[in-house]
Amino acid sequence: MAFTITSEVGVAQAELPSAHSAAVHIGGGCLADGPVGQVGLEIEAHCYDPADPWRRPGWDELTDIIAGVPALPGGSNVTVEPGGAVELSGPPLSGPVAAINAMTADRAVLRTAFAQAGLGLALLGVDPLRPARRVNPGPRYRAMEQFFAASGTAAAGAAMMTSTASVQVNLDAGPRDGWADRVRLAHALGPTMIAIAANSPLLGGEFTGWRSTRQRVWGQLDSARCGPVLGASGDDPASDWARYALRAPVMLVNGAETVPVTDWVPFADWADGRVLLGGRRPTQADLDYHLTTLFPPVRPRRWLEIRYLDSVPEYVWPAVVFTLVTLLDDPAAADIAAGATEPVATAWDAAARAGLADRRLYAAANRCVQAAAERAPQELREPMQQLMRSVAEGRCPADDFADRAVTYGIAPAVAQLARGEL
């Protein structure tokens, strides 16, 4: 992760006396008061063998390559997602340009290491070709599979874990007196940014009819865990998050073993003792772990973890990141974004399905990208101009990949991306 949390071991192991005490802990630690400015980036890329794009590289193959990656100049950590996607998680840096430059340098080193091993890393919101399959043997992911199967969302859960990839942006929560407006805007920007960055028109070798199939997959999971946190008014983000977390069902109990919870047990019921899991009430450590199993599009973790962007191509992700950060961190740009996105602030499904073909999202996207482009430094002018042109034409990366897939076929198109051919 780009930011870190610490807790006292003794406190973490004490059982919580009630849901109210859990709510106090959640609300008290969800956002950190302070200035804005730090930016942390996380970018996931699907790993392919360009010579056989249907093949999914295995766990040992991936970890052996990663073990040989030299020190990354930007300080990112490298991890493997459940389906074998490779993630770079950068440290918090001052401003979007520093974060973008560091991530660009780290991605170049990582791509070279994988290319030397005969593999490629493709930036797509979902794997358009291979069936869902887990390669990461971690007990958390094995237990998550069992949870999704028991909850009736096995297919969507498997696709989410093993077939999706994103660009995640982590930002400071900002001054306390601005939290409500900042969190509201982070949510309101969601549909517009999804429409701009949509990059997943295929899944399982077929066109889905959605420009962001990744967002569609997340929408098929239970909204208590994956829906937006924002309450009716959005005036108290800390209370909204506490309420959301306590209503969400417990997914896993993490102890000597990670055990899935196959019944619907809201965390509040466990904390109040109405249901005992593992024969006991939860500890603070259980609560902190529960929070890591909640996947809303904007997740408060003392900072704001913005999770709704598809993984997008090399030529456009810096511009997408700069746009999102600028619209939230620059006060004048934030005012413009708030006005532009108000008509589409809840249009999550329309954004994922139609993208910029929706006229309201098209209008909001053009206004938002223009506001960001006006504030772009010289080194980002070219990618920002390219993003402005694409948005003005009503196109997103999904349209480009769809054209490539139709022209060359899905497997050849994937192989081209894995080889770095734009």
XYZ file of C-alpha atoms in Angstrom:
422
model
C 0.000 0.000 0.000
C 1.019 3.561 -0.517
C 0.159 4.618 3.026
C 0.422 2.674 6.292
C -1.571 2.128 9.480
C -0.172 1.013 12.831
C -1.975 -0.267 15.936
C -0.999 -1.410 19.411
C -0.860 -5.198 19.648
C -2.514 -5.471 23.055
C -5.439 -3.267 22.104
C -5.851 -5.099 18.814
C -6.309 -8.454 20.598
C -8.924 -7.272 23.122
C -12.502 -8.330 22.362
C -14.848 -5.554 21.364
C -17.698 -5.119 23.889
C -20.292 -3.885 21.391
C -21.053 -2.652 17.895
C -21.002 0.874 19.314
C -17.370 0.481 20.385
C -16.594 -0.871 16.909
C -18.263 2.173 15.343
C -16.178 4.500 17.515
C -12.987 2.745 16.395
C -13.977 2.816 12.715
C -15.088 6.429 12.676
C -12.167 7.665 14.739
C -9.519 6.206 12.469
C -10.975 6.356 8.979
C -9.627 9.754 7.902
C -6.543 11.710 8.949
C -6.747 15.479 9.396
C -4.055 17.333 7.456
C -3.139 19.057 4.207
C -3.623 17.521 0.777
C -0.745 16.861 -1.583
C 0.530 13.313 -1.223
C -0.276 10.899 -4.035
C 0.210 7.122 -4.041
C -0.395 4.988 -7.125
C -1.102 1.298 -7.598
C -1.244 -0.202 -11.097
C -2.231 -3.770 -11.940
C -1.348 -5.439 -15.245
C -2.401 -8.839 -16.590
C 0.522 -11.152 -17.306
C 0.612 -13.012 -20.626
C 2.871 -15.215 -22.660
C 2.812 -13.407 -26.043
C 3.591 -16.696 -27.799
C 0.517 -18.305 -26.198
C -1.835 -15.645 -24.787
C -4.287 -18.322 -23.626
C -1.708 -19.598 -21.133
C -1.865 -18.240 -17.611
C 1.645 -18.073 -16.083
C 1.827 -19.982 -12.804
C 2.654 -18.852 -9.293
C 6.211 -20.210 -9.223
C 6.956 -18.714 -12.631
C 5.744 -15.282 -11.566
C 7.438 -15.228 -8.187
C 10.729 -16.387 -9.670
C 10.697 -13.461 -12.101
C 9.763 -10.987 -9.372
C 12.551 -12.287 -7.136
C 15.019 -11.294 -9.842
C 13.655 -7.781 -10.422
C 16.304 -5.208 -9.476
C 15.586 -2.441 -6.989
C 12.883 -0.207 -8.396
C 13.932 3.458 -8.696
C 10.537 4.794 -7.655
C 10.273 2.608 -4.564
C 7.262 0.499 -5.579
C 6.461 -2.891 -4.099
C 5.621 -5.771 -6.459
C 2.853 -8.245 -5.627
C 0.838 -10.883 -7.471
C -2.948 -10.728 -7.540
C -5.080 -13.890 -7.230
C -5.280 -14.494 -10.987
C -1.634 -13.697 -11.671
C -1.955 -9.989 -12.435
C 1.167 -8.131 -11.296
C 0.709 -5.026 -9.173
C 3.083 -2.153 -8.524
C 2.274 -0.209 -5.349
C 4.104 3.084 -5.126
C 4.959 5.092 -1.991
C 3.202 8.389 -1.225
C 4.969 11.230 -3.011
C 4.443 14.955 -3.197
C 1.978 15.686 -5.984
C 0.793 13.780 -9.046
C 3.819 14.484 -11.258
C 6.285 12.931 -8.798
C 4.022 9.903 -8.342
C 3.548 9.500 -12.113
C 7.284 9.810 -12.836
C 8.188 7.276 -10.140
C 5.574 4.784 -11.331
C 6.643 5.232 -14.966
C 10.242 4.425 -14.051
C 9.237 1.386 -11.990
C 6.971 0.057 -14.728
C 9.812 0.295 -17.242
C 12.089 -1.832 -15.037
C 9.321 -4.361 -14.359
C 8.360 -4.675 -18.030
C 11.999 -5.306 -18.954
C 12.344 -8.051 -16.349
C 9.213 -9.808 -17.577
C 10.160 -9.375 -21.235
C 13.516 -11.028 -20.542
C 11.550 -13.994 -19.179
C 9.397 -14.079 -22.320
C 6.298 -12.599 -20.700
C 4.428 -9.322 -21.098
C 2.262 -7.093 -18.906
C -0.951 -5.779 -20.487
C -2.906 -2.871 -19.041
C -6.571 -3.841 -19.432
C -9.499 -3.488 -17.028
C -10.338 -7.182 -17.414
C -8.645 -10.179 -18.948
C -10.544 -10.391 -22.256
C -9.445 -13.887 -23.147
C -8.758 -16.460 -20.425
C -11.347 -18.034 -18.120
C -11.157 -17.034 -14.462
C -8.638 -19.090 -12.509
C -6.740 -18.432 -9.291
C -2.961 -18.979 -9.240
C -2.076 -17.183 -5.992
C -2.213 -19.925 -3.309
C -2.717 -17.484 -0.425
C -5.272 -18.694 2.170
C -7.109 -15.358 2.053
C -7.978 -15.837 -1.604
C -8.916 -19.491 -1.175
C -11.307 -18.501 1.635
C -12.708 -15.645 -0.450
C -13.598 -18.128 -3.200
C -15.538 -20.174 -0.651
C -17.318 -17.071 0.650
C -18.429 -15.993 -2.824
C -19.602 -19.512 -3.659
C -21.708 -19.636 -0.476
C -23.194 -16.183 -1.166
C -24.340 -17.110 -4.674
C -21.834 -14.879 -6.478
C -19.191 -17.460 -7.350
C -18.802 -16.391 -10.991
C -18.654 -12.667 -10.268
C -16.350 -13.258 -7.297
C -13.969 -15.350 -9.376
C -13.968 -12.764 -12.165
C -13.344 -9.950 -9.688
C -10.423 -11.719 -8.046
C -8.729 -13.224 -11.101
C -9.815 -11.275 -14.186
C -9.931 -7.577 -13.210
C -7.194 -4.969 -12.958
C -7.192 -1.310 -11.997
C -5.308 1.914 -11.550
C -5.774 2.935 -7.923
C -5.124 6.459 -6.683
C -4.474 7.155 -2.985
C -4.881 10.736 -1.774
C -4.685 12.550 1.540
C -8.040 12.994 3.276
C -7.322 16.700 3.699
C -8.422 19.129 6.424
C -11.209 17.862 8.665
C -13.562 20.736 7.852
C -13.417 19.778 4.175
C -13.899 16.015 4.505
C -17.570 15.970 3.582
C -17.118 17.956 0.359
C -13.982 16.013 -0.564
C -15.564 12.597 -0.080
C -18.726 13.686 -1.893
C -16.657 14.879 -4.848
C -14.566 11.690 -4.909
C -17.822 9.751 -5.289
C -19.420 12.206 -7.717
C -16.393 11.963 -10.004
C -16.726 8.179 -10.142
C -19.111 7.789 -13.093
C -17.362 10.464 -15.169
C -13.907 9.011 -14.552
C -15.185 5.481 -15.256
C -16.508 6.699 -18.614
C -13.179 8.373 -19.421
C -11.023 5.405 -18.392
C -13.239 2.448 -19.390
C -10.968 -0.227 -20.828
C -12.674 -3.607 -20.557
C -15.129 -4.355 -23.390
C -14.541 -8.131 -23.448
C -14.583 -10.957 -20.926
C -14.161 -14.663 -21.551
C -13.478 -14.118 -25.225
C -16.722 -12.251 -25.897
C -17.899 -8.658 -26.163
C -20.043 -7.935 -23.117
C -21.869 -4.805 -24.271
C -20.156 -2.838 -21.482
C -17.231 -0.490 -21.977
C -16.142 -1.134 -18.385
C -16.875 -4.782 -17.767
C -14.692 -4.434 -14.698
C -17.216 -2.052 -13.159
C -20.001 -4.400 -14.235
C -18.337 -7.307 -12.434
C -17.997 -5.289 -9.245
C -21.649 -4.291 -9.570
C -22.673 -7.955 -9.564
C -21.224 -8.444 -6.082
C -23.202 -7.504 -2.986
C -23.626 -3.766 -2.588
C -23.157 -4.064 1.187
C -19.501 -4.829 0.475
C -18.821 -3.241 -2.909
C -21.316 -0.390 -3.298
C -20.594 3.291 -2.599
C -20.144 4.290 1.029
C -21.698 7.733 0.725
C -24.778 8.240 2.906
C -27.918 10.174 2.012
C -26.412 13.570 2.823
C -22.707 12.778 2.859
C -22.266 15.321 5.649
C -20.418 12.921 7.983
C -18.051 10.570 6.105
C -16.782 8.948 9.303
C -20.282 7.942 10.398
C -21.142 6.809 6.881
C -18.110 4.504 6.849
C -18.822 3.136 10.320
C -22.437 2.395 9.374
C -21.356 0.752 6.110
C -18.711 -1.421 7.782
C -21.000 -2.600 10.576
C -23.779 -3.560 8.149
C -21.421 -5.409 5.808
C -21.326 -9.182 6.278
C -18.222 -10.750 7.734
C -16.324 -12.466 4.907
C -13.448 -14.141 6.735
C -12.268 -14.863 10.262
C -8.503 -14.543 10.267
C -6.603 -16.535 12.881
C -4.347 -19.567 12.768
C -6.306 -20.286 9.599
C -8.355 -17.993 7.389
C -11.920 -19.301 7.591
C -14.755 -18.117 5.316
C -18.068 -17.141 6.903
C -20.712 -18.823 4.783
C -23.761 -17.299 6.516
C -24.776 -13.633 6.233
C -23.465 -12.158 9.492
C -23.259 -8.334 9.647
C -20.232 -7.286 11.658
C -22.564 -5.472 14.081
C -24.207 -8.796 14.986
C -20.827 -10.356 15.734
C -19.706 -7.351 17.803
C -22.957 -7.289 19.810
C -22.721 -11.013 20.520
C -25.884 -11.966 18.617
C -23.670 -14.366 16.638
C -20.349 -15.802 17.771
C -17.775 -16.671 15.119
C -15.018 -19.023 16.171
C -16.841 -19.204 19.501
C -16.075 -15.606 20.429
C -16.722 -11.933 19.812
C -14.424 -10.014 17.463
C -11.239 -8.281 18.515
C -10.045 -4.950 17.179
C -7.705 -6.934 14.934
C -10.749 -8.771 13.530
C -12.404 -5.429 12.883
C -9.338 -4.028 11.137
C -9.161 -7.163 8.992
C -12.882 -6.907 8.201
C -12.276 -3.422 6.821
C -9.751 -4.857 4.351
C -12.488 -7.133 2.953
C -14.735 -4.198 2.039
C -14.303 -2.943 -1.526
C -16.296 0.246 -2.127
C -15.293 2.508 -5.022
C -13.926 5.065 -2.532
C -12.510 3.496 0.623
C -11.349 5.589 3.607
C -8.141 4.220 5.116
C -7.022 7.434 6.840
C -6.399 8.512 3.260
C -8.853 8.152 0.349
C -8.340 5.008 -1.687
C -9.981 5.593 -5.081
C -10.666 2.227 -6.664
C -12.996 2.803 -9.624
C -10.568 3.202 -12.547
C -9.910 0.434 -15.056
C -6.284 -0.353 -15.751
C -5.564 1.792 -18.813
C -2.810 1.833 -21.456
C 0.624 3.314 -21.036
C -0.133 6.260 -23.291
C -3.097 7.443 -21.217
C -2.796 6.404 -17.555
C -0.588 9.389 -16.577
C -3.206 11.774 -17.990
C -6.061 9.922 -16.272
C -4.208 10.014 -12.942
C -3.324 13.688 -13.300
C -6.934 14.516 -14.160
C -8.377 12.746 -11.133
C -5.820 14.150 -8.689
C -6.177 17.695 -10.032
C -9.972 17.607 -9.850
C -9.766 16.654 -6.186
C -6.677 18.531 -4.946
C -6.828 21.830 -6.856
C -9.586 23.960 -5.241
C -10.597 25.796 -8.432
C -10.623 22.587 -10.483
C -12.612 20.869 -7.725
C -15.297 23.555 -7.942
C -15.520 23.030 -11.702
C -15.693 19.262 -11.274
C -18.419 19.485 -8.627
C -20.624 21.480 -10.977
C -19.838 19.401 -14.053
C -20.492 16.034 -12.412
C -23.624 16.907 -10.440
C -26.037 15.640 -13.156
C -24.222 12.276 -13.385
C -22.990 11.793 -9.826
C -24.836 8.479 -9.416
C -24.735 7.215 -13.019
C -22.400 4.307 -12.252
C -24.106 1.745 -14.510
C -24.571 4.172 -17.398
C -20.890 5.049 -17.244
C -19.820 1.412 -17.264
C -22.180 0.392 -20.056
C -22.267 3.388 -22.406
C -19.204 5.362 -21.384
C -18.907 8.657 -23.228
C -21.756 7.692 -25.571
C -24.007 8.981 -22.777
C -24.416 12.683 -23.605
C -24.472 13.795 -19.969
C -21.287 11.892 -19.160
C -19.737 13.196 -22.374
C -20.411 16.785 -21.306
C -19.084 16.231 -17.786
C -15.977 14.438 -19.041
C -15.047 17.160 -21.503
C -15.413 19.869 -18.873
C -13.404 17.932 -16.295
C -10.546 16.974 -18.625
C -10.326 20.525 -19.931
C -10.053 21.876 -16.370
C -7.233 19.434 -15.619
C -5.435 20.086 -18.912
C -5.353 23.814 -18.202
C -3.338 23.029 -15.064
C -1.009 20.406 -16.514
C 2.745 20.994 -16.396
C 4.693 20.978 -19.639
C 5.899 17.403 -19.224
C 2.292 16.149 -19.194
C 0.940 18.405 -21.938
C 1.197 15.751 -24.662
C -0.692 12.942 -22.825
C -3.250 15.480 -21.580
C -3.815 16.772 -25.114
C -4.226 13.211 -26.338
C -6.758 12.503 -23.588
C -8.651 15.688 -24.462
C -8.835 14.624 -28.119
C -10.113 11.164 -27.244
C -12.763 12.514 -24.887
C -13.846 15.141 -27.418
C -14.332 12.319 -29.931
C -16.378 10.383 -27.378
C -13.822 7.585 -27.236
C -12.325 5.720 -24.306
C -9.554 3.076 -24.243
C -12.191 0.339 -24.519
C -13.058 1.611 -28.003
C -9.422 1.399 -29.064
C -9.017 -2.147 -27.773
C -12.324 -3.228 -29.285
C -11.178 -1.943 -32.677
C -7.904 -3.819 -32.286
C -9.711 -7.039 -31.300
C -12.053 -6.819 -34.299
C -9.180 -6.107 -36.695
C -6.699 -8.735 -35.498
C -8.701 -11.111 -33.304
C -8.797 -11.155 -29.519
C -5.774 -13.381 -28.864
C -3.504 -11.549 -31.348
C -4.637 -8.202 -29.914
C -3.736 -9.361 -26.406
C -0.367 -10.636 -27.619
C 0.341 -7.260 -29.214
C -0.329 -5.466 -25.929
C 1.818 -7.965 -24.054
C 4.674 -7.192 -26.424
C 4.206 -3.468 -25.811
C 2.764 -2.700 -29.246
C 0.354 0.212 -28.817
